[in-house]
XYZ file of N, CA and C in Angstrom:
873
model
N -88.248 -1.637 -32.329
C -88.109 -0.228 -32.721
C -87.100 0.447 -31.799
N -86.145 1.163 -32.388
C -85.145 1.907 -31.636
C -85.499 3.382 -31.678
N -85.319 4.077 -30.549
C -85.696 5.483 -30.447
C -84.563 6.244 -29.770
N -84.227 7.403 -30.329
C -83.250 8.280 -29.695
C -83.806 9.694 -29.696
N -83.704 10.372 -28.567
C -84.300 11.689 -28.397
C -83.260 12.675 -27.890
N -83.266 13.879 -28.483
C -82.431 14.986 -28.023
C -83.367 16.127 -27.654
N -83.277 16.616 -26.426
C -84.125 17.732 -25.999
C -83.246 18.884 -25.541
N -83.514 20.055 -26.124
C -82.738 21.257 -25.809
C -81.237 21.000 -25.872
N -80.854 20.250 -26.910
C -79.439 20.010 -27.176
C -78.809 18.867 -26.419
N -79.565 18.187 -25.559
C -78.999 17.119 -24.731
C -79.649 15.773 -25.055
N -78.845 14.724 -25.297
C -79.419 13.386 -25.509
C -80.209 12.951 -24.285
N -81.403 12.412 -24.532
C -82.288 12.049 -23.421
C -82.271 10.565 -23.097
N -81.990 9.740 -24.103
C -82.014 8.286 -23.849
C -81.080 7.597 -24.819
N -79.943 7.178 -24.328
C -78.946 6.506 -25.154
C -78.620 5.157 -24.530
N -78.834 4.105 -25.313
C -78.461 2.769 -24.845
C -76.991 2.514 -25.157
N -76.312 1.844 -24.254
C -74.903 1.512 -24.471
C -74.704 0.009 -24.338
N -74.026 -0.638 -25.295
C -73.570 -0.023 -26.546
C -74.718 0.103 -27.543
N -74.677 1.110 -28.371
C -75.708 1.312 -29.386
C -75.440 0.451 -30.610
N -76.473 -0.141 -31.209
C -76.265 -0.842 -32.471
C -76.003 0.150 -33.598
N -75.244 -0.277 -34.566
C -75.013 0.518 -35.772
C -76.158 0.218 -36.738
N -76.768 1.275 -37.290
C -77.906 1.108 -38.186
C -77.646 1.883 -39.472
N -78.297 1.480 -40.570
C -78.179 2.263 -41.799
C -78.990 3.543 -41.699
N -78.422 4.636 -42.153
C -79.127 5.914 -42.124
C -79.952 6.131 -43.391
N -79.848 5.229 -44.337
C -80.616 5.278 -45.577
C -80.655 6.709 -46.125
N -81.833 7.257 -46.424
C -81.882 8.566 -47.082
C -81.652 9.744 -46.142
N -81.496 9.506 -44.845
C -80.996 10.595 -43.996
C -79.594 10.988 -44.444
N -78.920 10.094 -45.167
C -77.632 10.433 -45.773
C -77.764 11.668 -46.656
N -78.908 11.849 -47.318
C -79.098 13.027 -48.178
C -78.993 14.321 -47.372
N -79.528 14.341 -46.165
C -79.425 15.525 -45.322
C -77.967 15.844 -45.028
N -77.184 14.810 -44.770
C -75.761 15.007 -44.466
C -75.020 15.482 -45.713
N -75.332 14.916 -46.870
C -74.703 15.364 -48.113
C -75.085 16.810 -48.423
N -76.355 17.164 -48.202
C -76.779 18.539 -48.444
C -76.022 19.504 -47.527
N -75.883 19.143 -46.259
C -75.141 19.991 -45.327
C -73.692 20.151 -45.782
N -73.089 19.062 -46.253
C -71.708 19.123 -46.740
C -71.605 20.049 -47.940
N -72.530 19.898 -48.893
C -72.518 20.760 -50.076
C -72.712 22.225 -49.698
N -73.555 22.491 -48.717
C -73.800 23.875 -48.319
C -72.595 24.488 -47.605
N -71.726 23.663 -47.020
C -70.474 24.229 -46.486
C -69.572 24.699 -47.620
N -69.684 24.069 -48.789
C -68.919 24.537 -49.950
C -69.425 25.905 -50.393
N -70.748 26.081 -50.354
C -71.332 27.388 -50.668
C -70.890 28.412 -49.619
N -70.960 28.018 -48.367
C -70.531 28.903 -47.267
C -69.112 29.413 -47.476
N -68.238 28.518 -47.964
C -66.827 28.856 -48.104
C -66.482 29.450 -49.462
N -67.495 29.736 -50.286
C -67.269 30.370 -51.575
C -66.686 29.472 -52.642
N -66.805 28.158 -52.462
C -66.242 27.212 -53.425
C -67.240 26.806 -54.502
N -68.520 26.971 -54.231
C -69.591 26.602 -55.152
C -70.692 27.655 -55.032
N -71.366 27.942 -56.152
C -72.524 28.833 -56.132
C -73.793 27.997 -56.024
N -74.734 28.472 -55.226
C -75.982 27.727 -55.041
C -76.894 27.834 -56.253
N -76.842 28.963 -56.957
C -77.819 29.215 -58.013
C -77.197 29.436 -59.386
N -75.962 28.988 -59.575
C -75.346 29.009 -60.890
C -75.318 27.594 -61.456
N -75.577 27.426 -62.776
C -75.495 26.074 -63.348
C -74.146 25.436 -63.054
N -74.181 24.174 -62.695
C -72.946 23.457 -62.401
C -72.169 23.186 -63.680
N -70.923 22.859 -63.535
C -70.022 22.649 -64.678
C -70.611 21.649 -65.671
N -70.803 22.087 -66.911
C -71.300 21.246 -68.009
C -72.688 20.673 -67.739
N -73.463 21.325 -66.860
C -74.809 20.839 -66.559
C -75.804 21.996 -66.640
N -77.070 21.712 -66.956
C -78.060 22.784 -67.069
C -78.769 23.124 -65.768
N -78.408 22.437 -64.676
C -79.105 22.668 -63.407
C -78.145 23.194 -62.354
N -78.731 23.740 -61.293
C -77.957 24.333 -60.202
C -77.873 23.378 -59.017
N -77.018 23.730 -58.070
C -76.920 22.932 -56.852
C -78.232 22.988 -56.081
N -78.858 24.161 -56.012
C -80.133 24.252 -55.311
C -81.151 23.285 -55.931
N -81.206 23.227 -57.255
C -82.160 22.343 -57.924
C -81.838 20.874 -57.678
N -80.567 20.525 -57.621
C -80.201 19.144 -57.279
C -80.660 18.801 -55.872
N -80.361 19.674 -54.923
C -80.650 19.379 -53.526
C -82.153 19.327 -53.249
N -82.947 20.058 -54.048
C -84.384 20.106 -53.823
C -85.145 19.208 -54.808
N -84.440 18.359 -55.531
C -85.065 17.416 -56.474
C -85.846 18.140 -57.570
N -85.304 19.248 -58.040
C -85.945 20.031 -59.090
C -85.108 20.084 -60.363
N -84.113 19.194 -60.486
C -83.168 19.279 -61.605
C -83.665 18.624 -62.880
N -84.780 17.887 -62.817
C -85.288 17.209 -64.002
C -84.756 15.809 -64.195
N -84.021 15.305 -63.226
C -83.407 13.985 -63.338
C -84.387 12.866 -62.989
N -84.212 11.739 -63.648
C -84.995 10.548 -63.319
C -84.384 9.860 -62.101
N -85.004 8.782 -61.669
C -84.517 8.029 -60.517
C -84.427 6.553 -60.880
N -83.345 5.902 -60.457
C -83.185 4.488 -60.808
C -84.197 3.601 -60.117
N -84.909 4.130 -59.134
C -85.995 3.374 -58.528
C -87.116 3.064 -59.499
N -87.124 3.733 -60.647
C -88.145 3.464 -61.665
C -87.804 2.257 -62.530
N -86.594 1.716 -62.377
C -86.157 0.589 -63.213
C -86.549 -0.742 -62.572
N -87.350 -1.518 -63.263
C -87.756 -2.830 -62.739
C -86.551 -3.731 -62.548
N -85.573 -3.645 -63.455
C -84.404 -4.520 -63.350
C -83.544 -4.171 -62.138
N -83.595 -2.924 -61.684
C -82.890 -2.540 -60.462
C -83.484 -3.291 -59.272
N -84.809 -3.252 -59.135
C -85.454 -3.917 -58.008
C -85.242 -5.430 -58.065
N -85.264 -5.992 -59.273
C -85.030 -7.438 -59.420
C -83.613 -7.794 -58.995
N -82.652 -6.979 -59.385
C -81.257 -7.259 -59.041
C -81.028 -7.182 -57.537
N -81.650 -6.201 -56.879
C -81.512 -6.089 -55.422
C -82.140 -7.304 -54.739
N -83.346 -7.702 -55.199
C -84.006 -8.875 -54.607
C -83.173 -10.134 -54.767
N -82.446 -10.229 -55.872
C -81.646 -11.423 -56.162
C -80.252 -11.360 -55.552
N -79.996 -10.358 -54.713
C -78.710 -10.200 -54.014
C -77.543 -10.055 -54.987
N -77.790 -9.430 -56.132
C -76.722 -9.223 -57.100
C -75.793 -8.107 -56.653
N -74.576 -8.110 -57.207
C -73.656 -7.009 -56.960
C -74.177 -5.760 -57.670
N -73.948 -4.601 -57.073
C -74.423 -3.350 -57.656
C -73.767 -3.101 -59.005
N -74.549 -2.552 -59.922
C -73.987 -2.109 -61.192
C -73.027 -0.948 -60.924
N -72.132 -0.692 -61.843
C -71.329 0.521 -61.744
C -72.239 1.730 -61.917
N -71.814 2.865 -61.405
C -72.632 4.071 -61.532
C -72.856 4.426 -62.998
N -71.828 4.284 -63.820
C -71.980 4.612 -65.235
C -72.958 3.672 -65.920
N -72.926 2.393 -65.552
C -73.885 1.430 -66.114
C -75.303 1.813 -65.715
N -75.498 2.161 -64.450
C -76.820 2.560 -63.994
C -77.318 3.788 -64.751
N -76.450 4.779 -64.922
C -76.845 6.004 -65.611
C -77.217 5.725 -67.065
N -76.506 4.799 -67.687
C -76.825 4.441 -69.069
C -78.161 3.711 -69.149
N -78.398 2.771 -68.242
C -79.676 2.048 -68.239
C -80.850 3.005 -68.034
N -80.632 4.046 -67.243
C -81.678 4.992 -66.915
C -81.849 6.070 -67.982
N -80.878 6.164 -68.908
C -80.861 7.277 -69.856
C -80.897 8.586 -69.070
N -79.968 8.671 -68.118
C -80.015 9.757 -67.138
C -79.698 11.119 -67.728
N -79.025 11.175 -68.869
C -78.710 12.472 -69.457
C -79.938 13.149 -70.052
N -81.016 12.408 -70.242
C -82.250 12.982 -70.765
C -83.082 13.509 -69.598
N -83.172 14.813 -69.503
C -83.949 15.414 -68.419
C -85.426 15.180 -68.652
N -86.149 14.890 -67.583
C -87.579 14.594 -67.681
C -88.432 15.851 -67.670
N -87.885 16.980 -67.245
C -88.561 18.273 -67.315
C -87.477 19.342 -67.196
N -87.738 20.576 -67.650
C -86.730 21.634 -67.535
C -86.393 21.894 -66.071
N -85.114 22.023 -65.730
C -84.738 22.270 -64.336
C -85.493 23.456 -63.739
N -86.024 23.227 -62.549
C -86.779 24.245 -61.843
C -88.254 24.273 -62.160
N -88.680 23.535 -63.201
C -90.076 23.572 -63.646
C -90.885 22.364 -63.192
N -90.343 21.574 -62.293
C -91.065 20.410 -61.801
C -90.368 19.853 -60.584
N -90.861 18.725 -60.115
C -90.262 18.075 -58.946
C -90.342 16.567 -59.131
N -89.232 15.895 -58.848
C -89.213 14.441 -58.895
C -88.081 13.916 -58.036
N -88.430 13.153 -57.020
C -87.420 12.616 -56.091
C -86.398 11.805 -56.890
N -85.133 12.138 -56.731
C -84.103 11.488 -57.546
C -82.849 11.200 -56.738
N -82.576 9.930 -56.526
C -81.306 9.525 -55.934
C -80.141 9.872 -56.844
N -80.382 9.900 -58.153
C -79.333 10.260 -59.107
C -78.843 11.683 -58.834
N -79.769 12.581 -58.507
C -79.359 13.943 -58.189
C -78.360 13.989 -57.054
N -78.546 13.141 -56.059
C -77.623 13.132 -54.924
C -76.328 12.383 -55.238
N -76.331 11.500 -56.236
C -75.067 10.968 -56.752
C -74.249 12.114 -57.329
N -74.897 13.010 -58.083
C -74.187 14.158 -58.639
C -73.704 15.092 -57.532
N -74.478 15.235 -56.462
C -74.030 16.042 -55.329
C -72.781 15.429 -54.703
N -72.789 14.105 -54.509
C -71.625 13.425 -53.929
C -70.396 13.609 -54.814
N -70.585 13.488 -56.125
C -69.460 13.681 -57.048
C -68.952 15.120 -57.001
N -69.857 16.082 -56.881
C -69.456 17.483 -56.777
C -68.615 17.708 -55.526
N -69.040 17.145 -54.412
C -68.293 17.301 -53.160
C -66.874 16.757 -53.329
N -66.743 15.579 -53.918
C -65.413 14.994 -54.102
C -64.560 15.828 -55.057
N -65.177 16.317 -56.141
C -64.412 17.087 -57.129
C -63.914 18.398 -56.542
N -64.778 19.112 -55.830
C -64.410 20.428 -55.318
C -63.412 20.326 -54.167
N -63.587 19.346 -53.297
C -62.697 19.222 -52.133
C -61.417 18.464 -52.444
N -61.434 17.622 -53.480
C -60.281 16.770 -53.750
C -60.125 15.642 -52.751
N -61.189 15.369 -51.987
C -61.172 14.331 -50.968
C -62.134 13.211 -51.329
N -61.965 12.069 -50.683
C -62.988 11.041 -50.779
C -64.248 11.555 -50.120
N -65.387 10.950 -50.444
C -66.637 11.389 -49.839
C -66.585 11.240 -48.318
N -66.031 10.131 -47.840
C -65.907 9.917 -46.393
C -65.112 11.035 -45.737
N -63.969 11.373 -46.317
C -63.121 12.388 -45.708
C -63.759 13.772 -45.783
N -64.427 14.060 -46.896
C -65.065 15.370 -47.036
C -66.211 15.530 -46.048
N -67.066 14.521 -45.941
C -68.197 14.585 -45.011
C -67.689 14.634 -43.571
N -66.675 13.850 -43.273
C -66.127 13.848 -41.911
C -65.563 15.209 -41.534
N -64.732 15.783 -42.411
C -64.046 17.025 -42.058
C -64.978 18.226 -42.072
N -66.038 18.191 -42.891
C -66.898 19.357 -43.055
C -68.175 19.299 -42.215
N -68.620 18.106 -41.837
C -69.877 17.996 -41.097
C -69.733 17.188 -39.812
N -69.259 15.962 -39.906
C -69.273 15.079 -38.740
C -68.393 15.617 -37.608
N -67.146 15.939 -37.924
C -66.241 16.433 -36.878
C -66.684 17.790 -36.332
N -67.026 18.776 -37.185
C -67.477 20.062 -36.637
C -68.722 19.960 -35.748
N -69.600 19.002 -36.032
C -70.812 18.855 -35.224
C -70.631 17.870 -34.071
N -69.425 17.350 -33.899
C -69.166 16.442 -32.782
C -69.854 15.105 -32.914
N -70.044 14.640 -34.151
C -70.714 13.361 -34.406
C -69.671 12.273 -34.590
N -69.844 11.165 -33.884
C -68.866 10.077 -33.943
C -69.542 8.777 -34.350
N -68.751 7.879 -34.903
C -69.229 6.536 -35.199
C -69.959 6.394 -36.513
N -70.072 7.461 -37.306
C -70.760 7.369 -38.602
C -69.716 7.187 -39.710
N -70.034 6.322 -40.641
C -69.117 6.045 -41.756
C -69.932 5.608 -42.961
N -69.296 5.646 -44.121
C -69.931 5.142 -45.330
C -69.646 3.652 -45.476
N -70.704 2.886 -45.720
C -70.554 1.471 -46.058
C -70.449 1.371 -47.577
N -69.415 0.727 -48.057
C -69.204 0.641 -49.505
C -69.186 -0.796 -50.031
N -69.009 -1.758 -49.144
C -68.951 -3.167 -49.548
C -69.902 -3.988 -48.682
N -70.281 -5.158 -49.185
C -71.137 -6.041 -48.387
C -70.512 -6.327 -47.027
N -69.185 -6.463 -47.010
C -68.488 -6.791 -45.768
C -68.625 -5.689 -44.719
N -68.941 -4.465 -45.172
C -69.131 -3.363 -44.235
C -70.456 -3.471 -43.481
N -71.374 -4.297 -43.990
C -72.695 -4.436 -43.396
C -72.901 -5.760 -42.689
N -72.500 -6.841 -43.326
C -72.841 -8.189 -42.872
C -72.312 -8.453 -41.464
N -73.238 -8.662 -40.539
C -72.876 -8.951 -39.159
C -72.429 -7.745 -38.363
N -72.425 -6.558 -38.980
C -71.944 -5.353 -38.302
C -73.012 -4.274 -38.184
N -74.019 -4.321 -39.050
C -75.034 -3.266 -39.107
C -76.400 -3.906 -38.931
N -77.184 -3.360 -38.008
C -78.498 -3.896 -37.671
C -79.534 -3.478 -38.722
N -80.431 -4.416 -39.095
C -81.579 -4.058 -39.909
C -81.325 -3.953 -41.394
N -80.373 -4.695 -41.914
C -80.103 -4.712 -43.352
C -80.297 -6.130 -43.858
N -80.963 -6.268 -45.005
C -81.176 -7.592 -45.580
C -79.836 -8.288 -45.822
N -79.821 -9.590 -45.579
C -78.595 -10.363 -45.762
C -78.042 -10.175 -47.171
N -76.733 -9.987 -47.244
C -76.002 -9.931 -48.512
C -76.356 -8.710 -49.356
N -76.950 -7.680 -48.742
C -77.228 -6.452 -49.487
C -75.931 -5.730 -49.805
N -75.807 -5.276 -51.048
C -74.633 -4.532 -51.498
C -74.922 -3.043 -51.350
N -74.216 -2.318 -50.460
C -74.492 -0.888 -50.276
C -74.165 -0.057 -51.503
N -73.490 -0.662 -52.461
C -73.236 0.042 -53.713
C -74.502 0.396 -54.466
N -75.616 -0.263 -54.117
C -76.890 0.085 -54.740
C -77.363 1.474 -54.322
N -76.844 2.010 -53.237
C -77.149 3.393 -52.845
C -76.063 4.263 -53.477
N -76.359 4.794 -54.657
C -75.298 5.378 -55.483
C -74.741 6.678 -54.918
N -75.486 7.378 -54.076
C -74.931 8.595 -53.474
C -74.162 8.288 -52.197
N -74.147 7.019 -51.779
C -73.441 6.631 -50.571
C -74.403 6.343 -49.433
N -74.057 5.363 -48.615
C -74.897 4.953 -47.487
C -74.130 5.132 -46.191
N -74.543 6.123 -45.405
C -73.975 6.289 -44.073
C -74.596 5.285 -43.113
N -73.786 4.737 -42.240
C -74.260 3.899 -41.148
C -73.642 4.434 -39.863
N -74.383 4.271 -38.765
C -73.864 4.769 -37.503
C -74.886 4.603 -36.393
N -74.550 5.016 -35.191
C -75.503 4.947 -34.074
C -76.697 5.864 -34.330
N -77.879 5.427 -33.930
C -79.084 6.217 -34.124
C -78.998 7.539 -33.371
N -78.463 7.518 -32.157
C -78.362 8.742 -31.362
C -77.500 9.791 -32.044
N -76.510 9.354 -32.809
C -75.641 10.312 -33.489
C -76.363 10.979 -34.664
N -77.300 10.257 -35.281
C -78.116 10.879 -36.329
C -78.977 11.981 -35.741
N -79.599 11.718 -34.594
C -80.422 12.731 -33.934
C -79.583 13.928 -33.504
N -78.411 13.652 -32.960
C -77.536 14.735 -32.501
C -77.075 15.585 -33.681
N -76.745 14.944 -34.800
C -76.303 15.674 -35.988
C -77.386 16.640 -36.461
N -78.609 16.144 -36.606
C -79.679 17.007 -37.101
C -79.970 18.132 -36.122
N -79.970 17.833 -34.834
C -80.254 18.866 -33.838
C -79.222 19.982 -33.908
N -77.959 19.639 -33.962
C -76.913 20.661 -33.993
C -76.891 21.401 -35.322
N -77.150 20.692 -36.420
C -77.203 21.338 -37.726
C -78.298 22.401 -37.762
N -79.522 22.029 -37.362
C -80.653 22.954 -37.444
C -80.629 24.002 -36.337
N -79.804 23.791 -35.319
C -79.618 24.811 -34.286
C -78.640 25.894 -34.733
N -78.021 25.723 -35.913
C -77.138 26.745 -36.455
C -75.682 26.578 -36.110
N -75.258 25.352 -35.780
C -73.877 25.145 -35.366
C -72.925 24.868 -36.528
N -73.422 24.867 -37.783
C -72.561 24.578 -38.933
C -72.685 25.635 -40.026
N -73.898 26.047 -40.332
C -74.156 26.931 -41.468
C -74.600 28.304 -40.980
N -74.282 29.359 -41.742
C -74.786 30.685 -41.386
C -76.301 30.753 -41.534
N -76.902 31.747 -40.901
C -78.361 31.847 -40.854
C -78.993 31.843 -42.236
N -78.412 32.560 -43.184
C -79.001 32.653 -44.525
C -79.027 31.296 -45.211
N -77.960 30.525 -45.096
C -77.933 29.208 -45.733
C -78.855 28.233 -45.022
N -78.958 28.349 -43.707
C -79.882 27.487 -42.972
C -81.322 27.797 -43.383
N -81.599 29.064 -43.634
C -82.921 29.437 -44.125
C -83.165 28.862 -45.514
N -82.149 28.931 -46.384
C -82.261 28.315 -47.713
C -82.560 26.826 -47.593
N -81.869 26.169 -46.678
C -82.039 24.732 -46.507
C -83.478 24.383 -46.159
N -84.128 25.243 -45.374
C -85.472 24.961 -44.888
C -86.571 25.681 -45.680
N -86.202 26.267 -46.814
C -87.198 26.849 -47.713
C -87.652 25.743 -48.659
N -88.916 25.365 -48.571
C -89.353 24.131 -49.216
C -90.205 24.396 -50.450
N -90.233 23.401 -51.302
C -91.238 23.316 -52.360
C -92.383 22.468 -51.802
N -93.552 23.046 -51.687
C -94.704 22.311 -51.163
C -95.152 21.276 -52.184
N -95.424 20.071 -51.707
C -95.655 18.933 -52.604
C -97.090 18.432 -52.602
N -97.996 19.166 -51.996
C -99.387 18.730 -52.022
C -99.982 18.667 -50.636
N -101.050 17.878 -50.527
C -101.786 17.779 -49.279
C -101.395 16.570 -48.463
N -102.258 16.147 -47.559
C -101.954 15.031 -46.654
C -101.584 13.750 -47.392
N -100.724 12.963 -46.756
C -100.302 11.665 -47.286
C -100.945 10.589 -46.423
N -101.608 9.641 -47.070
C -102.300 8.575 -46.341
C -101.343 7.832 -45.418
N -101.794 7.630 -44.170
C -101.060 6.845 -43.165
C -99.730 7.473 -42.757
N -99.585 8.765 -43.030
C -98.393 9.491 -42.595
C -98.841 10.814 -41.991
N -98.024 11.444 -41.163
C -98.517 12.564 -40.360
C -98.583 13.912 -41.065
N -98.087 13.999 -42.290
C -97.957 15.295 -42.940
C -99.301 15.888 -43.346
N -99.438 17.211 -43.166
C -100.609 17.952 -43.642
C -100.304 18.560 -45.011
N -99.217 19.318 -45.104
C -98.747 19.857 -46.378
C -97.237 19.600 -46.463
N -96.823 18.430 -46.916
C -95.398 18.107 -46.970
C -94.662 18.974 -47.982
N -93.397 19.219 -47.691
C -92.547 19.963 -48.607
C -91.136 19.429 -48.570
N -90.331 19.818 -49.566
C -88.931 19.379 -49.608
C -88.045 20.594 -49.784
N -87.054 20.717 -48.900
C -86.079 21.793 -48.963
C -84.774 21.298 -49.566
N -83.654 21.770 -49.023
C -82.342 21.352 -49.519
C -81.855 20.185 -48.658
N -82.261 18.983 -49.059
C -81.873 17.792 -48.329
C -82.710 17.500 -47.111
N -83.822 18.191 -46.960
C -84.705 17.939 -45.824
C -86.154 17.876 -46.279
N -86.913 17.009 -45.611
C -88.360 16.983 -45.727
C -88.904 17.845 -44.608
N -89.858 18.715 -44.935
C -90.344 19.636 -43.906
C -91.804 19.981 -44.149
N -92.542 20.127 -43.050
C -93.930 20.545 -43.161
C -94.637 20.424 -41.834
N -95.861 20.961 -41.768
C -96.636 20.872 -40.533
C -97.333 19.528 -40.402
N -97.559 19.129 -39.151
C -98.395 17.971 -38.873
C -99.743 18.499 -38.375
N -100.617 17.616 -37.943
C -102.003 17.998 -37.665
C -102.141 19.091 -36.615
N -101.254 19.122 -35.618
C -101.393 20.127 -34.555
C -100.653 21.424 -34.867
N -100.092 21.518 -36.094
C -99.438 22.748 -36.522
C -97.953 22.815 -36.288
N -97.378 21.901 -35.508
C -95.932 21.890 -35.328
C -95.243 21.612 -36.665
N -94.101 22.283 -36.899
C -93.325 22.080 -38.115
C -92.203 21.091 -37.822
N -92.157 20.020 -38.602
C -91.103 19.026 -38.469
C -90.143 19.157 -39.650
N -88.849 19.019 -39.370
C -87.825 19.119 -40.412
C -86.823 17.996 -40.219
N -86.534 17.248 -41.279
C -85.580 16.152 -41.205
C -85.673 15.293 -42.444
N -85.614 13.977 -42.254
C -85.696 13.081 -43.407
C -86.107 11.685 -42.971
N -86.876 11.044 -43.835
C -87.254 9.642 -43.681
C -86.555 8.851 -44.779
N -86.245 7.610 -44.501
C -85.633 6.781 -45.534
C -85.803 5.309 -45.226
N -85.565 4.506 -46.229
C -85.674 3.060 -46.036
C -84.937 2.312 -47.117
N -84.669 1.067 -46.832
C -84.031 0.172 -47.779
C -84.380 -1.248 -47.409
N -83.803 -2.214 -48.100
C -84.131 -3.609 -47.811
C -83.859 -3.979 -46.354
N -84.939 -4.134 -45.585
C -84.802 -4.587 -44.210
C -85.234 -3.621 -43.149
N -85.265 -2.292 -43.428
C -85.520 -1.357 -42.342
C -85.868 0.035 -42.843
N -86.342 0.871 -41.897
C -86.695 2.265 -42.174
C -86.188 3.140 -41.032
N -85.976 4.423 -41.353
C -85.489 5.373 -40.357
C -86.182 6.707 -40.588
N -86.434 7.441 -39.513
C -86.952 8.799 -39.596
C -86.218 9.636 -38.558
N -85.693 10.797 -38.979
C -84.947 11.688 -38.092
C -85.508 13.092 -38.286
N -86.116 13.673 -37.238
C -86.781 14.973 -37.363
C -86.541 15.832 -36.132
N -86.601 17.144 -36.370
C -86.463 18.130 -35.284
C -87.638 19.092 -35.358
N -88.082 19.563 -34.222
C -89.087 20.619 -34.203
C -88.755 21.611 -33.104
N -89.199 22.856 -33.315
C -89.072 23.918 -32.324
C -90.461 24.342 -31.897
N -90.619 24.644 -30.643
C -91.872 25.205 -30.138
C -91.511 26.307 -29.156
N -91.368 27.527 -29.709
C -90.951 28.676 -28.917
C -89.593 28.404 -28.264
N -89.516 28.308 -26.950
C -88.228 28.191 -26.276
C -87.673 26.775 -26.281
N -88.500 25.786 -26.570
C -88.064 24.392 -26.491
C -87.752 23.839 -27.881
N -86.788 22.953 -27.933
C -86.484 22.241 -29.177
C -86.263 20.782 -28.848
N -86.565 19.936 -29.824
C -86.337 18.503 -29.636
C -86.084 17.868 -30.991
N -85.301 16.822 -30.965
C -84.994 16.068 -32.177
C -85.131 14.589 -31.841
N -85.738 13.830 -32.756
C -85.971 12.417 -32.501
C -85.585 11.596 -33.721
N -84.927 10.483 -33.488
C -84.616 9.514 -34.529
C -85.257 8.186 -34.143
N -85.954 7.576 -35.091
C -86.619 6.292 -34.854
C -86.209 5.341 -35.970
N -85.901 4.110 -35.598
C -85.465 3.081 -36.543
C -86.246 1.805 -36.275
N -86.683 1.144 -37.341
C -87.442 -0.099 -37.182
C -87.156 -1.040 -38.334
N -87.235 -2.323 -38.053
C -87.178 -3.317 -39.122
C -88.477 -3.255 -39.928
N -88.407 -3.650 -41.184
C -89.588 -3.645 -42.032
C -89.541 -2.523 -43.038
N -90.734 -2.097 -43.497
C -90.796 -1.099 -44.563
C -91.843 -0.020 -44.316
N -92.339 0.109 -43.103
C -93.438 1.021 -42.810
C -92.905 2.401 -42.410
N -92.763 3.287 -43.388
C -92.262 4.622 -43.104
C -93.246 5.403 -42.233
N -94.539 5.181 -42.444
C -95.532 5.869 -41.631
C -95.408 5.545 -40.161
N -95.043 4.307 -39.837
C -94.937 3.903 -38.440
C -93.795 4.624 -37.724
N -92.641 4.746 -38.384
C -91.528 5.434 -37.725
C -91.808 6.931 -37.624
N -92.477 7.503 -38.630
C -92.826 8.913 -38.546
C -93.844 9.162 -37.431
N -94.809 8.258 -37.285
C -95.808 8.409 -36.221
C -95.150 8.355 -34.846
N -94.141 7.500 -34.686
C -93.443 7.432 -33.401
C -92.626 8.692 -33.162
N -92.025 9.248 -34.218
C -91.325 10.525 -34.085
C -92.283 11.603 -33.586
N -93.467 11.660 -34.193
C -94.468 12.647 -33.777
C -94.819 12.456 -32.307
N -95.064 11.216 -31.896
C -95.441 10.949 -30.508
C -94.348 11.402 -29.540
N -93.106 11.092 -29.892
C -91.997 11.451 -29.016
C -91.798 12.973 -28.946
N -91.866 13.637 -30.087
C -91.608 15.076 -30.102
C -92.747 15.864 -29.469
N -93.987 15.400 -29.655
C -95.098 16.109 -29.018
C -95.010 16.024 -27.504
N -94.390 14.978 -26.997
C -94.208 14.859 -25.561
C -92.992 15.590 -25.040
N -92.153 16.091 -25.974
C -90.891 16.689 -25.551
C -90.868 18.208 -25.667
N -91.784 18.783 -26.478
C -91.762 20.250 -26.633
C -93.065 20.858 -26.091
């Protein structure tokens, strides 16, 4: 298990050299931050339907757009297990019948990687840049984050990234898969939630959540919720954690920040395997000792 901690804006424990790890669904937090810089700059509206679509950017970012998820396809899981090359995005969308909304936008909630594929496409369309260049120029560089990049081919992972199943094709992560040092993920979230990128109103929007129910077995949440690219909610002692957990073939990651009056801390934990509860529990242990 790898652990990186930031307390009051300063990294507390960084191993050198750091292994490069997949950020899995923490990538969604970075994409959400990038999209919100477009809102900040007046290039996109948060609550207006997107071009030729019935849902808004806010609904996409909060998984309220009515979209299905390719994780529901048995053939997707079989193809990943068999080390097949990723389908094209259009092929995946056709197999999923993605144009058929599963509920009216805003009237339900369903975790959807497809929604974040649309967010990634929106970022590229509005900026006229590749996703890598847009994320770098709008989030990574302004927040002083280094060493993070998108993996797009098997060759970008094999022998270079820790904790990924052999021969995994990152193309299966249709919204894009960021990889980088664990400490840089913690630093990114800490600086983002400290207000170093977005104005106060947008940061508040980001952390305004849809509550998703009660406690989750074997995980620390009491009343989990989802905001704009972040998972957020209280744990048993009342502290509010904000960040994201994710996993893929071979490993899991959890990156969270909490504030307790004058103190703040952010922790990123990475482990081989598939136990999301274990990495979240370690985040809780580390943060409770830091604030």
